[in-house]
Amino acid sequence: MKLLPLFLRRPIEAVYERRLAATLVGVPRPQHVGIMVDGNRRWARKAGHTDVREGYRAGGAKVTTFLGWCTAAGIEHVTLFMLSDDNLGRPAEELGPLIEVIEETVRDITAEGRDWEVRAIGSLDMLPGTSARVLKEATAATTGRGGLKVDVAVGYGGRREIVDAVRSAFEEHIAAGGDPAELVARFGIDDISRHLYSPVADHTDFIIRTSGEQRLSGFLLWQSAYAEMHWVDCYWPAFRHVDFLRALRSYANRERRFGK
């Protein structure tokens, strides 16, 4: 069947989107959503761009739109996976433009007038040049805004985060004059949860990954113990509001057992 012309498809999609949104009124929805913004380079190639930076730019622009959707949906916390610690090994000519787009995106979502409290999490000190300072300064201006909490994961790795959390717990204990052996004897789940990059994010309800890939790739390994997963076939720049609403519908239809 041939695709409908665009001038017919848009009104039909708009009607479907309104009906879909209506089905979500009063149903369970996640409080903390992790989103893996994957497929920017593949989107650029599929769209005919010879420069993959066009994919990064389109993906960066989609972040602001997505956070608006989350705010409207009443979601409290979003973690954006924008750059893994493994990605830091990419060639400089590829990594540089990507980090520039991340910096531009963070400046945008932290701009005055936004009601989002933003933090950059990950191994920021491993970033090249002045990127860590740029991200820290931009996000510091959002402290106390009180709106949607947004963690931007840059140079992030879930295994590294757990290691850093354990190290931080011991450093804090020793600095307070405690005996390391005593901490070892009582060390538990809460000791790690309290020392994660974003301590309030020790529980994640829902993780979405675009691009059709079906793996976590080290994202929120500790926090995702009982998270629901949702895989989307489209690339991140092509992720639509209707795709987001479908994801929320999928979450609402699941019976969460938490191992019981």
Coordinates of C-alpha atoms in Angstrom, one line a residue:
M1 CA 0.0 0.0 0.0
K2 CA 1.3 3.4 -1.0
L3 CA 2.0 5.9 1.7
L4 CA -0.5 8.7 2.0
P5 CA 0.6 12.1 0.9
L6 CA 2.1 14.3 3.6
F7 CA -0.8 16.7 3.6
L8 CA -3.2 13.8 4.4
R9 CA -0.9 11.9 6.7
R10 CA -0.3 14.8 9.2
P11 CA -4.0 15.4 10.1
I12 CA -4.6 11.6 10.5
E13 CA -1.5 11.3 12.8
A14 CA -2.7 14.3 14.8
V15 CA -6.1 12.6 15.4
Y16 CA -4.4 9.4 16.4
E17 CA -2.0 11.2 18.7
R18 CA -4.9 12.9 20.6
R19 CA -6.7 9.6 21.0
L20 CA -3.5 8.0 22.2
A21 CA -2.9 10.8 24.7
A22 CA -6.5 10.4 26.0
T23 CA -5.9 6.8 26.9
L24 CA -3.0 7.8 29.2
V25 CA -5.1 9.9 31.5
G26 CA -5.1 8.5 35.0
V27 CA -2.9 5.5 34.2
P28 CA 0.5 4.7 35.9
R29 CA 3.4 6.5 34.4
P30 CA 7.1 6.4 35.2
Q31 CA 8.7 9.0 37.6
H32 CA 12.2 8.5 36.4
V33 CA 12.9 7.8 32.7
G34 CA 16.3 7.0 31.2
I35 CA 16.6 7.6 27.5
M36 CA 19.4 6.3 25.3
V37 CA 19.6 8.8 22.4
D38 CA 21.0 6.4 19.9
G39 CA 21.2 6.5 16.1
N40 CA 22.3 10.0 15.3
R41 CA 25.0 9.0 12.8
R42 CA 22.8 6.4 11.1
W43 CA 20.0 8.9 10.8
A44 CA 22.4 11.4 9.1
R45 CA 23.6 8.8 6.6
K46 CA 20.0 7.6 5.8
A47 CA 18.9 11.2 5.3
G48 CA 21.7 11.7 2.7
H49 CA 24.1 13.8 4.8
T50 CA 27.8 13.2 4.1
D51 CA 28.7 14.9 7.4
V52 CA 27.4 12.9 10.4
R53 CA 27.5 16.1 12.5
E54 CA 24.1 16.9 11.0
G55 CA 22.9 13.9 12.9
Y56 CA 24.4 15.1 16.1
R57 CA 22.8 18.5 15.6
A58 CA 19.4 17.1 14.9
G59 CA 19.7 14.8 17.9
G60 CA 20.7 17.7 20.1
A61 CA 17.7 19.7 19.0
K62 CA 15.4 16.7 19.8
V63 CA 16.6 16.7 23.4
T64 CA 14.8 20.0 24.2
T65 CA 11.7 18.8 22.5
F66 CA 11.8 15.6 24.5
L67 CA 12.2 17.3 27.8
G68 CA 9.1 19.4 27.0
W69 CA 7.1 16.2 26.4
C70 CA 8.3 14.8 29.7
T71 CA 7.4 17.9 31.6
A72 CA 3.9 17.9 30.0
A73 CA 3.5 14.2 30.9
G74 CA 4.3 14.8 34.6
I75 CA 7.6 12.9 34.7
E76 CA 9.8 14.0 37.5
H77 CA 13.3 12.9 36.5
V78 CA 15.0 12.2 33.1
T79 CA 18.5 10.8 32.5
L80 CA 19.8 11.4 29.0
F81 CA 22.6 9.0 27.8
M82 CA 24.5 11.3 25.4
L83 CA 28.1 10.0 25.5
S84 CA 29.6 6.8 27.1
D85 CA 33.0 6.5 28.6
D86 CA 33.8 4.0 25.8
N87 CA 32.9 6.7 23.2
L88 CA 35.8 8.8 24.6
G89 CA 38.1 6.6 22.6
R90 CA 36.7 7.7 19.3
P91 CA 38.9 9.6 16.9
A92 CA 39.3 13.3 17.7
E93 CA 37.8 14.4 14.4
E94 CA 34.6 12.5 15.4
L95 CA 34.5 13.1 19.1
G96 CA 35.1 16.8 18.9
P97 CA 32.0 17.7 17.0
L98 CA 29.9 15.4 19.1
I99 CA 31.0 17.1 22.3
E100 CA 30.4 20.5 20.8
V101 CA 26.8 19.5 20.1
I102 CA 26.5 18.2 23.7
E103 CA 27.8 21.5 25.0
E104 CA 25.3 23.5 22.8
T105 CA 22.5 21.2 24.0
V106 CA 23.3 21.7 27.6
R107 CA 23.5 25.5 27.2
D108 CA 20.1 25.3 25.6
I109 CA 18.3 23.2 28.2
T110 CA 19.9 25.3 31.0
A111 CA 19.1 28.7 29.5
E112 CA 17.3 31.3 31.6
G113 CA 13.6 30.8 31.5
R114 CA 13.8 27.0 31.5
D115 CA 12.3 25.3 34.5
W116 CA 14.6 22.3 34.5
E117 CA 17.2 21.5 37.1
V118 CA 20.1 20.0 35.1
R119 CA 23.2 18.1 36.2
A120 CA 26.0 16.6 34.1
I121 CA 27.0 13.2 35.4
G122 CA 29.8 10.8 34.4
S123 CA 33.6 11.0 34.2
L124 CA 33.6 14.6 33.2
D125 CA 37.3 15.0 34.0
M126 CA 38.1 12.6 31.1
L127 CA 36.5 15.0 28.6
P128 CA 38.9 16.9 26.3
G129 CA 39.7 20.6 26.6
T130 CA 37.4 22.8 28.6
S131 CA 34.3 20.7 28.2
A132 CA 34.0 19.7 31.8
R133 CA 34.2 23.3 32.9
V134 CA 31.6 24.3 30.3
L135 CA 29.1 21.7 31.4
K136 CA 29.6 22.3 35.1
E137 CA 29.2 26.0 34.8
A138 CA 26.1 25.7 32.6
T139 CA 24.4 23.2 34.9
A140 CA 25.3 25.1 38.1
A141 CA 23.0 27.9 37.1
T142 CA 20.0 25.6 37.3
T143 CA 20.4 24.6 40.9
G144 CA 17.2 25.0 42.9
R145 CA 14.9 25.6 39.9
G146 CA 12.7 22.9 41.2
G147 CA 11.2 21.7 37.9
L148 CA 12.0 18.5 36.0
K149 CA 15.3 17.0 37.1
V150 CA 17.6 16.2 34.2
D151 CA 20.8 14.3 34.3
V152 CA 22.9 14.5 31.2
A153 CA 25.2 11.5 31.2
V154 CA 28.5 12.4 29.4
G155 CA 31.6 10.2 29.5
Y156 CA 29.3 7.9 31.5
G157 CA 29.7 4.2 32.2
G158 CA 27.6 2.2 34.6
R159 CA 30.4 0.0 35.9
R160 CA 32.6 3.0 36.4
E161 CA 29.8 4.7 38.4
I162 CA 29.5 1.7 40.7
V163 CA 33.3 1.6 41.3
D164 CA 33.3 5.4 41.9
A165 CA 30.4 5.0 44.4
V166 CA 32.2 2.4 46.4
R167 CA 35.3 4.5 46.4
S168 CA 33.4 7.6 47.5
A169 CA 31.7 5.7 50.3
F170 CA 35.0 4.6 51.7
E171 CA 36.6 8.0 51.3
E172 CA 33.8 9.7 53.2
H173 CA 33.9 7.1 56.0
I174 CA 37.7 7.4 56.4
A175 CA 37.6 11.2 56.2
A176 CA 35.2 11.2 59.1
G177 CA 37.7 9.2 61.2
G178 CA 36.0 5.8 60.6
D179 CA 37.6 2.4 60.5
P180 CA 37.5 0.9 56.9
A181 CA 37.1 -2.6 58.4
E182 CA 33.9 -1.4 60.2
L183 CA 32.5 -0.1 56.9
V184 CA 33.3 -3.4 55.2
A185 CA 31.4 -5.3 57.9
R186 CA 28.2 -3.3 57.4
F187 CA 28.5 -2.2 53.8
G188 CA 25.2 -2.5 52.0
I189 CA 23.1 -1.4 49.1
D190 CA 22.3 2.0 50.5
D191 CA 26.1 2.8 50.8
I192 CA 26.3 2.6 47.0
S193 CA 23.0 4.2 46.2
R194 CA 23.9 7.3 48.3
H195 CA 27.2 7.8 46.4
L196 CA 26.0 7.4 42.8
Y197 CA 26.7 10.3 40.4
S198 CA 23.1 11.4 41.0
P199 CA 22.1 10.1 44.4
V200 CA 18.4 10.7 43.9
A201 CA 18.4 8.4 40.9
D202 CA 19.0 5.1 42.6
H203 CA 15.7 3.8 41.2
T204 CA 14.8 4.1 37.5
D205 CA 11.3 3.1 36.4
F206 CA 11.6 3.1 32.6
I207 CA 14.4 3.0 30.1
I208 CA 13.9 3.8 26.4
R209 CA 16.4 3.2 23.7
T210 CA 16.0 4.4 20.1
S211 CA 17.7 3.0 16.9
G212 CA 16.4 -0.6 17.3
E213 CA 19.3 -1.8 19.4
Q214 CA 18.2 -3.9 22.4
R215 CA 21.0 -3.7 25.0
L216 CA 21.8 -1.4 27.9
S217 CA 25.4 -0.7 26.9
G218 CA 26.3 0.1 30.5
F219 CA 23.5 2.6 31.1
L220 CA 22.3 2.9 34.7
L221 CA 23.4 -0.6 35.6
W222 CA 22.7 -0.1 39.3
Q223 CA 19.6 2.0 39.0
S224 CA 17.9 -0.3 36.4
A225 CA 17.5 -3.4 38.5
Y226 CA 13.7 -3.3 38.1
A227 CA 13.4 -0.9 35.3
E228 CA 11.0 -1.6 32.4
M229 CA 12.7 -1.5 29.0
H230 CA 11.2 -0.2 25.8
W231 CA 13.0 -0.4 22.4
V232 CA 12.1 1.9 19.5
D233 CA 13.1 1.1 15.9
C234 CA 13.5 4.7 14.8
Y235 CA 16.7 6.7 15.1
W236 CA 16.8 9.4 17.8
P237 CA 16.4 12.5 15.6
A238 CA 13.3 10.8 14.1
F239 CA 11.7 10.0 17.5
R240 CA 8.2 11.5 17.5
H241 CA 5.8 12.5 20.2
V242 CA 3.6 9.6 19.2
D243 CA 6.5 7.3 19.8
F244 CA 6.9 8.7 23.3
L245 CA 3.2 8.3 24.0
R246 CA 3.3 4.7 22.7
A247 CA 6.2 4.1 25.1
L248 CA 4.2 5.5 28.0
R249 CA 1.3 3.3 27.0
S250 CA 3.6 0.3 27.0
Y251 CA 4.7 1.1 30.5
A252 CA 1.2 1.6 31.8
N253 CA 0.1 -1.8 30.5
R254 CA 2.9 -3.7 32.3
E255 CA 2.5 -5.4 35.7
R256 CA 5.5 -4.5 37.8
R257 CA 6.4 -7.3 40.2
F258 CA 9.8 -6.1 41.6
G259 CA 10.8 -9.8 41.9
K260 CA 7.7 -10.8 43.9

